[in-house]
Amino acid sequence: MLNGQIIKGIGGFYYVDTENGLYECRARGIFRKQKITPLVGDRVSISVVDEVTKKGVVEEIEKRDTELVRPPIANVDKALIVFAIKNPKPNLSLLDRFIVLAEKENLEIVIVLTKADLDADNILDELKNIYELSGYKVIPVSNKTKLNIDKIKEELRGNIVVFAGPSGVGKSSLLNEIDKNFKLQTGEVSDKIKRGKHTTRHAELLKLECGGLVADTPGFSSLTLDDIGETELKEYFIEFDEFDNCRFGSRCVHENEPSCAVKEAVENGEVSKQRYESYIQLLNEIKQGKRRY
């Protein structure tokens, strides 16, 4: 038996990276009976059927640490949420939505702010103040000046990472800067996407020279909050935890309740007003969605 990790799955074949190389594997029928589908990112044990042609069979799947639905990847450690300081102007409500979705999946979150060389209006300091106060690591980067590219490599090393963020913020350019071999892969991804929305997509993990694995599919391809309840949302605004001692207890959604500790923290500057406003906006979206059914 060989231990390895599935780095690509397509058409019922699973490509498992092991210390002896890459094996093309089928999965045992028992998984289908147990209604278990192997996922990219799964740590597995395989039996070798043919060493010459590198064929094998997935025999066992280790317990997953995390499991994303969109994209379907197991054992993701970290989400790098990438937004630009300028061009396009950062939409903080959208950034907070990405954070909520990553928190829901229990991922470590790093906020990466690209195009730091364009920061003529001190937007970087403003964003760092908001998100570092909220408890997140914020790393400004610049492909032009090579600012903090090494720090991003450190975040990737030894981890399975999804990059998430809107188009135009420089995710592909950043990956190219992190790993010069990635240029070909980025082009291939772009070509796949251009062929139309009905093109079959498969998840794949790409090895980086710095020692990490990055998903080639967009992080959080769906940005809806359909699976999040009204009283659940506050759990994904981690800075609320310290003040979650309202007299209404777990039923308090920090909106209209009197003597709310979170609202007091906002007034006292201990919780970012901008983050709280994002929270209320998302809470209203969830309530309206529930009313539609």
mmCIF file of C-alpha atoms in Angstrom:
data_model
loop_
_atom_site.group_PDB
_atom_site.id
_atom_site.type_symbol
_atom_site.label_atom_id
_atom_site.label_comp_id
_atom_site.label_asym_id
_atom_site.label_seq_id
_atom_site.Cartn_x
_atom_site.Cartn_y
_atom_site.Cartn_z
ATOM 1 C CA MET A 1 0.000 0.000 0.000
ATOM 2 C CA LEU A 2 1.178 3.486 -0.870
ATOM 3 C CA ASN A 3 0.091 6.691 0.828
ATOM 4 C CA GLY A 4 -0.591 9.794 -1.226
ATOM 5 C CA GLN A 5 -2.949 12.649 -2.011
ATOM 6 C CA ILE A 6 -5.487 13.058 -4.797
ATOM 7 C CA ILE A 7 -4.459 16.120 -6.805
ATOM 8 C CA LYS A 8 -6.916 15.716 -9.699
ATOM 9 C CA GLY A 9 -10.140 13.828 -10.321
ATOM 10 C CA ILE A 10 -11.828 13.523 -13.694
ATOM 11 C CA GLY A 11 -14.214 11.013 -15.251
ATOM 12 C CA GLY A 12 -13.967 8.521 -12.388
ATOM 13 C CA PHE A 13 -10.155 8.547 -12.410
ATOM 14 C CA TYR A 14 -8.198 9.910 -9.477
ATOM 15 C CA TYR A 15 -4.615 11.057 -9.879
ATOM 16 C CA VAL A 16 -2.727 10.345 -6.672
ATOM 17 C CA ASP A 17 0.591 12.001 -5.875
ATOM 18 C CA THR A 18 2.874 9.666 -3.888
ATOM 19 C CA GLU A 19 6.552 9.454 -2.982
ATOM 20 C CA ASN A 20 6.891 7.055 -5.950
ATOM 21 C CA GLY A 21 5.254 9.404 -8.446
ATOM 22 C CA LEU A 22 1.768 10.026 -9.821
ATOM 23 C CA TYR A 23 -0.689 7.112 -10.157
ATOM 24 C CA GLU A 24 -3.931 7.014 -12.126
ATOM 25 C CA CYS A 25 -6.435 5.247 -9.885
ATOM 26 C CA ARG A 26 -9.963 3.988 -9.799
ATOM 27 C CA ALA A 27 -11.809 3.893 -6.480
ATOM 28 C CA ARG A 28 -13.031 0.687 -4.823
ATOM 29 C CA GLY A 29 -16.745 -0.006 -5.328
ATOM 30 C CA ILE A 30 -17.239 -0.023 -1.554
ATOM 31 C CA PHE A 31 -17.007 3.780 -1.547
ATOM 32 C CA ARG A 32 -20.027 3.991 -3.857
ATOM 33 C CA LYS A 33 -21.989 1.673 -1.578
ATOM 34 C CA GLN A 34 -21.074 3.871 1.389
ATOM 35 C CA LYS A 35 -22.011 6.948 -0.663
ATOM 36 C CA ILE A 36 -18.495 8.350 -0.339
ATOM 37 C CA THR A 37 -17.006 10.180 -3.315
ATOM 38 C CA PRO A 38 -13.229 10.635 -3.270
ATOM 39 C CA LEU A 39 -12.318 14.317 -3.474
ATOM 40 C CA VAL A 40 -9.328 16.220 -4.709
ATOM 41 C CA GLY A 41 -7.240 16.877 -1.599
ATOM 42 C CA ASP A 42 -8.113 13.546 0.030
ATOM 43 C CA ARG A 43 -5.245 11.753 1.739
ATOM 44 C CA VAL A 44 -5.527 8.160 0.565
ATOM 45 C CA SER A 45 -3.915 4.728 0.545
ATOM 46 C CA ILE A 46 -3.647 2.990 -2.817
ATOM 47 C CA SER A 47 -2.712 -0.452 -4.046
ATOM 48 C CA VAL A 48 -0.537 -0.544 -7.158
ATOM 49 C CA VAL A 49 -1.993 -2.517 -10.081
ATOM 50 C CA ASP A 50 0.762 -1.793 -12.614
ATOM 51 C CA GLU A 51 3.985 -0.054 -11.664
ATOM 52 C CA VAL A 52 5.109 0.451 -15.267
ATOM 53 C CA THR A 53 1.978 2.336 -16.362
ATOM 54 C CA LYS A 54 1.429 3.799 -12.866
ATOM 55 C CA LYS A 55 -2.080 2.385 -12.388
ATOM 56 C CA GLY A 56 -3.635 1.823 -8.996
ATOM 57 C CA VAL A 57 -6.752 1.531 -6.861
ATOM 58 C CA VAL A 58 -7.842 3.846 -4.042
ATOM 59 C CA GLU A 59 -8.286 1.530 -1.049
ATOM 60 C CA GLU A 60 -8.736 3.891 1.899
ATOM 61 C CA ILE A 61 -9.598 7.554 2.446
ATOM 62 C CA GLU A 62 -8.363 9.250 5.593
ATOM 63 C CA LYS A 63 -10.704 11.367 7.691
ATOM 64 C CA ARG A 64 -11.046 14.842 6.189
ATOM 65 C CA ASP A 65 -10.093 17.960 8.129
ATOM 66 C CA THR A 66 -12.287 20.179 5.947
ATOM 67 C CA GLU A 67 -14.575 19.645 2.966
ATOM 68 C CA LEU A 68 -15.554 22.376 0.528
ATOM 69 C CA VAL A 69 -18.630 21.939 -1.653
ATOM 70 C CA ARG A 70 -17.836 24.660 -4.202
ATOM 71 C CA PRO A 71 -15.121 23.954 -5.277
ATOM 72 C CA PRO A 72 -15.248 20.276 -4.189
ATOM 73 C CA ILE A 73 -11.903 19.928 -2.395
ATOM 74 C CA ALA A 74 -10.989 18.202 0.863
ATOM 75 C CA ASN A 75 -8.416 19.222 3.467
ATOM 76 C CA VAL A 76 -8.063 22.846 2.405
ATOM 77 C CA ASP A 77 -6.157 24.622 5.183
ATOM 78 C CA LYS A 78 -6.311 28.221 4.207
ATOM 79 C CA ALA A 79 -8.118 30.816 2.101
ATOM 80 C CA LEU A 80 -6.150 33.702 0.688
ATOM 81 C CA ILE A 81 -8.787 36.355 0.053
ATOM 82 C CA VAL A 82 -7.352 38.676 -2.575
ATOM 83 C CA PHE A 83 -8.590 42.231 -3.140
ATOM 84 C CA ALA A 84 -6.895 45.192 -4.826
ATOM 85 C CA ILE A 85 -6.241 48.487 -3.087
ATOM 86 C CA LYS A 86 -7.156 50.229 -6.344
ATOM 87 C CA ASN A 87 -8.324 49.359 -9.885
ATOM 88 C CA PRO A 88 -10.834 47.988 -8.990
ATOM 89 C CA LYS A 89 -11.743 49.917 -5.852
ATOM 90 C CA PRO A 90 -12.222 47.437 -2.990
ATOM 91 C CA ASN A 91 -15.841 46.505 -2.281
ATOM 92 C CA LEU A 92 -15.669 45.840 1.457
ATOM 93 C CA SER A 93 -19.150 44.371 1.613
ATOM 94 C CA LEU A 94 -18.016 41.745 -0.910
ATOM 95 C CA LEU A 95 -14.789 41.184 1.021
ATOM 96 C CA ASP A 96 -16.817 40.518 4.166
ATOM 97 C CA ARG A 97 -18.976 38.044 2.237
ATOM 98 C CA PHE A 98 -15.862 36.106 1.214
ATOM 99 C CA ILE A 99 -14.700 36.131 4.831
ATOM 100 C CA VAL A 100 -18.051 34.771 6.071
ATOM 101 C CA LEU A 101 -17.931 31.906 3.563
ATOM 102 C CA ALA A 102 -14.345 31.035 4.524
ATOM 103 C CA GLU A 103 -15.183 31.194 8.241
ATOM 104 C CA LYS A 104 -18.153 28.891 7.646
ATOM 105 C CA GLU A 105 -15.755 26.329 6.182
ATOM 106 C CA ASN A 106 -13.454 26.769 9.190
ATOM 107 C CA LEU A 107 -10.495 27.875 7.070
ATOM 108 C CA GLU A 108 -7.588 29.987 8.227
ATOM 109 C CA ILE A 109 -7.990 33.350 6.496
ATOM 110 C CA VAL A 110 -5.331 35.697 5.182
ATOM 111 C CA ILE A 111 -6.381 38.932 3.476
ATOM 112 C CA VAL A 112 -4.044 39.846 0.614
ATOM 113 C CA LEU A 113 -4.201 43.398 -0.727
ATOM 114 C CA THR A 114 -2.656 43.674 -4.201
ATOM 115 C CA LYS A 115 -1.391 46.728 -6.116
ATOM 116 C CA ALA A 116 0.076 48.254 -2.951
ATOM 117 C CA ASP A 117 2.327 50.416 -5.153
ATOM 118 C CA LEU A 118 -0.805 52.353 -6.222
ATOM 119 C CA ASP A 119 -1.706 53.359 -2.662
ATOM 120 C CA ALA A 120 -1.620 57.159 -2.956
ATOM 121 C CA ASP A 121 -4.670 57.717 -0.711
ATOM 122 C CA ASN A 122 -3.638 55.659 2.351
ATOM 123 C CA ILE A 123 -6.390 53.126 1.639
ATOM 124 C CA LEU A 124 -4.012 50.414 2.799
ATOM 125 C CA ASP A 125 -3.807 51.823 6.342
ATOM 126 C CA GLU A 126 -7.589 52.159 6.455
ATOM 127 C CA LEU A 127 -8.110 48.530 5.420
ATOM 128 C CA LYS A 128 -5.418 47.234 7.767
ATOM 129 C CA ASN A 129 -7.083 49.115 10.638
ATOM 130 C CA ILE A 130 -10.468 47.545 9.883
ATOM 131 C CA TYR A 131 -9.355 43.955 9.366
ATOM 132 C CA GLU A 132 -6.490 43.702 11.836
ATOM 133 C CA LEU A 133 -8.852 45.075 14.493
ATOM 134 C CA SER A 134 -11.228 42.292 13.471
ATOM 135 C CA GLY A 135 -8.518 39.670 14.058
ATOM 136 C CA TYR A 136 -7.217 38.922 10.550
ATOM 137 C CA LYS A 137 -3.736 38.853 9.093
ATOM 138 C CA VAL A 138 -3.472 41.452 6.316
ATOM 139 C CA ILE A 139 -0.608 41.320 3.797
ATOM 140 C CA PRO A 140 -0.160 44.104 1.222
ATOM 141 C CA VAL A 141 1.654 42.947 -1.927
ATOM 142 C CA SER A 142 2.964 44.452 -5.125
ATOM 143 C CA ASN A 143 4.095 42.488 -8.147
ATOM 144 C CA LYS A 144 5.802 45.630 -9.412
ATOM 145 C CA THR A 145 7.997 46.214 -6.347
ATOM 146 C CA LYS A 146 7.968 42.537 -5.191
ATOM 147 C CA LEU A 147 6.603 43.716 -1.830
ATOM 148 C CA ASN A 148 5.848 40.771 0.506
ATOM 149 C CA ILE A 149 5.914 38.083 -2.216
ATOM 150 C CA ASP A 150 8.107 36.047 0.164
ATOM 151 C CA LYS A 151 5.475 36.436 2.911
ATOM 152 C CA ILE A 152 2.828 34.972 0.608
ATOM 153 C CA LYS A 153 5.123 32.030 -0.170
ATOM 154 C CA GLU A 154 5.414 31.429 3.574
ATOM 155 C CA GLU A 155 1.617 31.357 3.862
ATOM 156 C CA LEU A 156 1.449 28.757 1.097
ATOM 157 C CA ARG A 157 4.272 26.488 2.238
ATOM 158 C CA GLY A 158 2.968 23.127 3.416
ATOM 159 C CA ASN A 159 -0.692 24.106 2.960
ATOM 160 C CA ILE A 160 -3.570 23.440 0.582
ATOM 161 C CA VAL A 161 -4.833 26.891 -0.340
ATOM 162 C CA VAL A 162 -7.745 28.366 -2.266
ATOM 163 C CA PHE A 163 -7.405 31.855 -3.681
ATOM 164 C CA ALA A 164 -10.667 33.797 -3.556
ATOM 165 C CA GLY A 165 -11.605 37.257 -4.704
ATOM 166 C CA PRO A 166 -13.279 39.182 -7.508
ATOM 167 C CA SER A 167 -11.908 39.384 -11.035
ATOM 168 C CA GLY A 168 -9.386 42.057 -11.892
ATOM 169 C CA VAL A 169 -7.635 42.139 -8.518
ATOM 170 C CA GLY A 170 -4.552 40.296 -9.768
ATOM 171 C CA LYS A 171 -4.927 36.736 -8.430
ATOM 172 C CA SER A 172 -3.367 35.208 -11.560
ATOM 173 C CA SER A 173 -0.580 37.791 -11.675
ATOM 174 C CA LEU A 174 0.207 37.094 -8.027
ATOM 175 C CA LEU A 175 0.376 33.344 -8.649
ATOM 176 C CA ASN A 176 2.684 33.947 -11.598
ATOM 177 C CA GLU A 177 4.927 36.010 -9.341
ATOM 178 C CA ILE A 178 4.919 33.329 -6.646
ATOM 179 C CA ASP A 179 5.821 30.555 -9.084
ATOM 180 C CA LYS A 180 7.165 31.294 -12.554
ATOM 181 C CA ASN A 181 6.073 27.812 -13.712
ATOM 182 C CA PHE A 182 2.473 28.763 -13.037
ATOM 183 C CA LYS A 183 2.120 30.959 -16.131
ATOM 184 C CA LEU A 184 1.215 28.000 -18.336
ATOM 185 C CA GLN A 185 -1.349 26.760 -15.836
ATOM 186 C CA THR A 186 -2.960 30.181 -15.520
ATOM 187 C CA GLY A 187 -3.306 30.372 -19.298
ATOM 188 C CA GLU A 188 -4.914 26.950 -19.362
ATOM 189 C CA VAL A 189 -7.401 27.935 -16.677
ATOM 190 C CA SER A 190 -8.302 31.087 -18.602
ATOM 191 C CA ASP A 191 -8.842 29.089 -21.774
ATOM 192 C CA LYS A 192 -11.125 26.637 -19.984
ATOM 193 C CA ILE A 193 -13.240 29.451 -18.599
ATOM 194 C CA LYS A 194 -13.486 31.189 -21.980
ATOM 195 C CA ARG A 195 -14.998 28.116 -23.592
ATOM 196 C CA GLY A 196 -18.304 28.845 -21.913
ATOM 197 C CA LYS A 197 -20.173 28.258 -18.712
ATOM 198 C CA HIS A 198 -21.272 24.745 -19.677
ATOM 199 C CA THR A 199 -17.717 23.472 -20.082
ATOM 200 C CA THR A 200 -16.977 20.590 -17.713
ATOM 201 C CA ARG A 201 -14.745 21.809 -14.902
ATOM 202 C CA HIS A 202 -12.747 19.647 -12.588
ATOM 203 C CA ALA A 203 -10.945 20.568 -9.418
ATOM 204 C CA GLU A 204 -7.189 20.223 -9.463
ATOM 205 C CA LEU A 205 -4.387 20.994 -7.043
ATOM 206 C CA LEU A 206 -1.236 22.461 -8.511
ATOM 207 C CA LYS A 207 2.134 22.087 -6.832
ATOM 208 C CA LEU A 208 4.057 25.265 -6.159
ATOM 209 C CA GLU A 209 7.834 25.441 -5.929
ATOM 210 C CA CYS A 210 7.536 26.937 -2.452
ATOM 211 C CA GLY A 211 5.978 23.684 -1.231
ATOM 212 C CA GLY A 212 2.257 24.442 -1.194
ATOM 213 C CA LEU A 213 -0.701 23.258 -3.233
ATOM 214 C CA VAL A 214 -3.124 25.718 -4.779
ATOM 215 C CA ALA A 215 -6.554 24.975 -6.224
ATOM 216 C CA ASP A 216 -6.878 25.936 -9.881
ATOM 217 C CA THR A 217 -10.618 26.503 -9.518
ATOM 218 C CA PRO A 218 -11.984 29.799 -8.193
ATOM 219 C CA GLY A 219 -12.501 29.819 -4.448
ATOM 220 C CA PHE A 220 -16.163 29.873 -3.409
ATOM 221 C CA SER A 221 -17.706 29.758 -6.873
ATOM 222 C CA SER A 222 -21.053 30.476 -5.227
ATOM 223 C CA LEU A 223 -21.316 33.535 -3.003
ATOM 224 C CA THR A 224 -24.861 32.957 -1.762
ATOM 225 C CA LEU A 225 -25.630 32.697 1.954
ATOM 226 C CA ASP A 226 -28.469 30.189 1.519
ATOM 227 C CA ASP A 227 -27.027 27.734 4.054
ATOM 228 C CA ILE A 228 -26.528 30.280 6.827
ATOM 229 C CA GLY A 229 -29.231 30.979 9.416
ATOM 230 C CA GLU A 230 -30.081 34.340 11.005
ATOM 231 C CA THR A 231 -28.645 33.424 14.412
ATOM 232 C CA GLU A 232 -25.651 31.655 12.817
ATOM 233 C CA LEU A 233 -24.226 34.584 10.839
ATOM 234 C CA LYS A 234 -22.764 36.321 13.903
ATOM 235 C CA GLU A 235 -20.489 33.297 14.481
ATOM 236 C CA TYR A 236 -18.602 34.186 11.297
ATOM 237 C CA PHE A 237 -17.851 37.734 12.461
ATOM 238 C CA ILE A 238 -15.171 36.565 14.847
ATOM 239 C CA GLU A 239 -14.635 39.946 16.531
ATOM 240 C CA PHE A 240 -18.168 39.692 17.970
ATOM 241 C CA ASP A 241 -17.152 36.713 20.143
ATOM 242 C CA GLU A 242 -15.574 38.856 22.840
ATOM 243 C CA PHE A 243 -18.794 40.840 23.262
ATOM 244 C CA ASP A 244 -21.336 38.065 22.744
ATOM 245 C CA ASN A 245 -22.687 38.330 26.285
ATOM 246 C CA CYS A 246 -25.955 40.111 25.623
ATOM 247 C CA ARG A 247 -28.866 39.597 27.987
ATOM 248 C CA PHE A 248 -30.752 37.815 25.180
ATOM 249 C CA GLY A 249 -27.954 35.234 25.026
ATOM 250 C CA SER A 250 -27.581 33.167 21.883
ATOM 251 C CA ARG A 251 -30.876 34.560 20.520
ATOM 252 C CA CYS A 252 -29.374 38.050 20.193
ATOM 253 C CA VAL A 253 -28.550 38.858 16.589
ATOM 254 C CA HIS A 254 -27.057 42.260 17.528
ATOM 255 C CA GLU A 255 -29.563 44.244 15.510
ATOM 256 C CA ASN A 256 -32.480 45.840 17.391
ATOM 257 C CA GLU A 257 -32.069 44.279 20.835
ATOM 258 C CA PRO A 258 -31.613 46.736 23.734
ATOM 259 C CA SER A 259 -28.374 46.698 25.769
ATOM 260 C CA CYS A 260 -26.546 44.758 23.058
ATOM 261 C CA ALA A 261 -22.853 44.391 23.945
ATOM 262 C CA VAL A 262 -21.797 44.169 20.303
ATOM 263 C CA LYS A 263 -23.581 47.422 19.400
ATOM 264 C CA GLU A 264 -21.939 49.073 22.413
ATOM 265 C CA ALA A 265 -18.550 47.786 21.227
ATOM 266 C CA VAL A 266 -19.201 49.384 17.825
ATOM 267 C CA GLU A 267 -20.015 52.722 19.493
ATOM 268 C CA ASN A 268 -16.841 52.456 21.591
ATOM 269 C CA GLY A 269 -14.657 51.730 18.565
ATOM 270 C CA GLU A 270 -13.812 48.207 19.737
ATOM 271 C CA VAL A 271 -15.608 46.690 16.729
ATOM 272 C CA SER A 272 -15.290 48.236 13.264
ATOM 273 C CA LYS A 273 -18.385 50.217 12.267
ATOM 274 C CA GLN A 274 -17.834 49.194 8.652
ATOM 275 C CA ARG A 275 -17.751 45.501 9.595
ATOM 276 C CA TYR A 276 -20.906 45.866 11.677
ATOM 277 C CA GLU A 277 -22.703 47.545 8.767
ATOM 278 C CA SER A 278 -21.640 44.655 6.511
ATOM 279 C CA TYR A 279 -23.016 42.246 9.086
ATOM 280 C CA ILE A 280 -26.417 44.006 9.143
ATOM 281 C CA GLN A 281 -26.513 44.061 5.335
ATOM 282 C CA LEU A 282 -25.848 40.294 5.160
ATOM 283 C CA LEU A 283 -28.310 39.618 7.980
ATOM 284 C CA ASN A 284 -31.054 41.449 6.067
ATOM 285 C CA GLU A 285 -30.199 39.467 2.943
ATOM 286 C CA ILE A 286 -30.592 36.208 4.866
ATOM 287 C CA LYS A 287 -33.930 37.339 6.348
ATOM 288 C CA GLN A 288 -35.278 38.346 2.930
ATOM 289 C CA GLY A 289 -34.147 35.028 1.455
ATOM 290 C CA LYS A 290 -35.970 33.113 4.190
ATOM 291 C CA ARG A 291 -39.143 35.147 3.577
ATOM 292 C CA ARG A 292 -39.158 34.133 -0.097
ATOM 293 C CA TYR A 293 -39.864 30.506 0.823
#
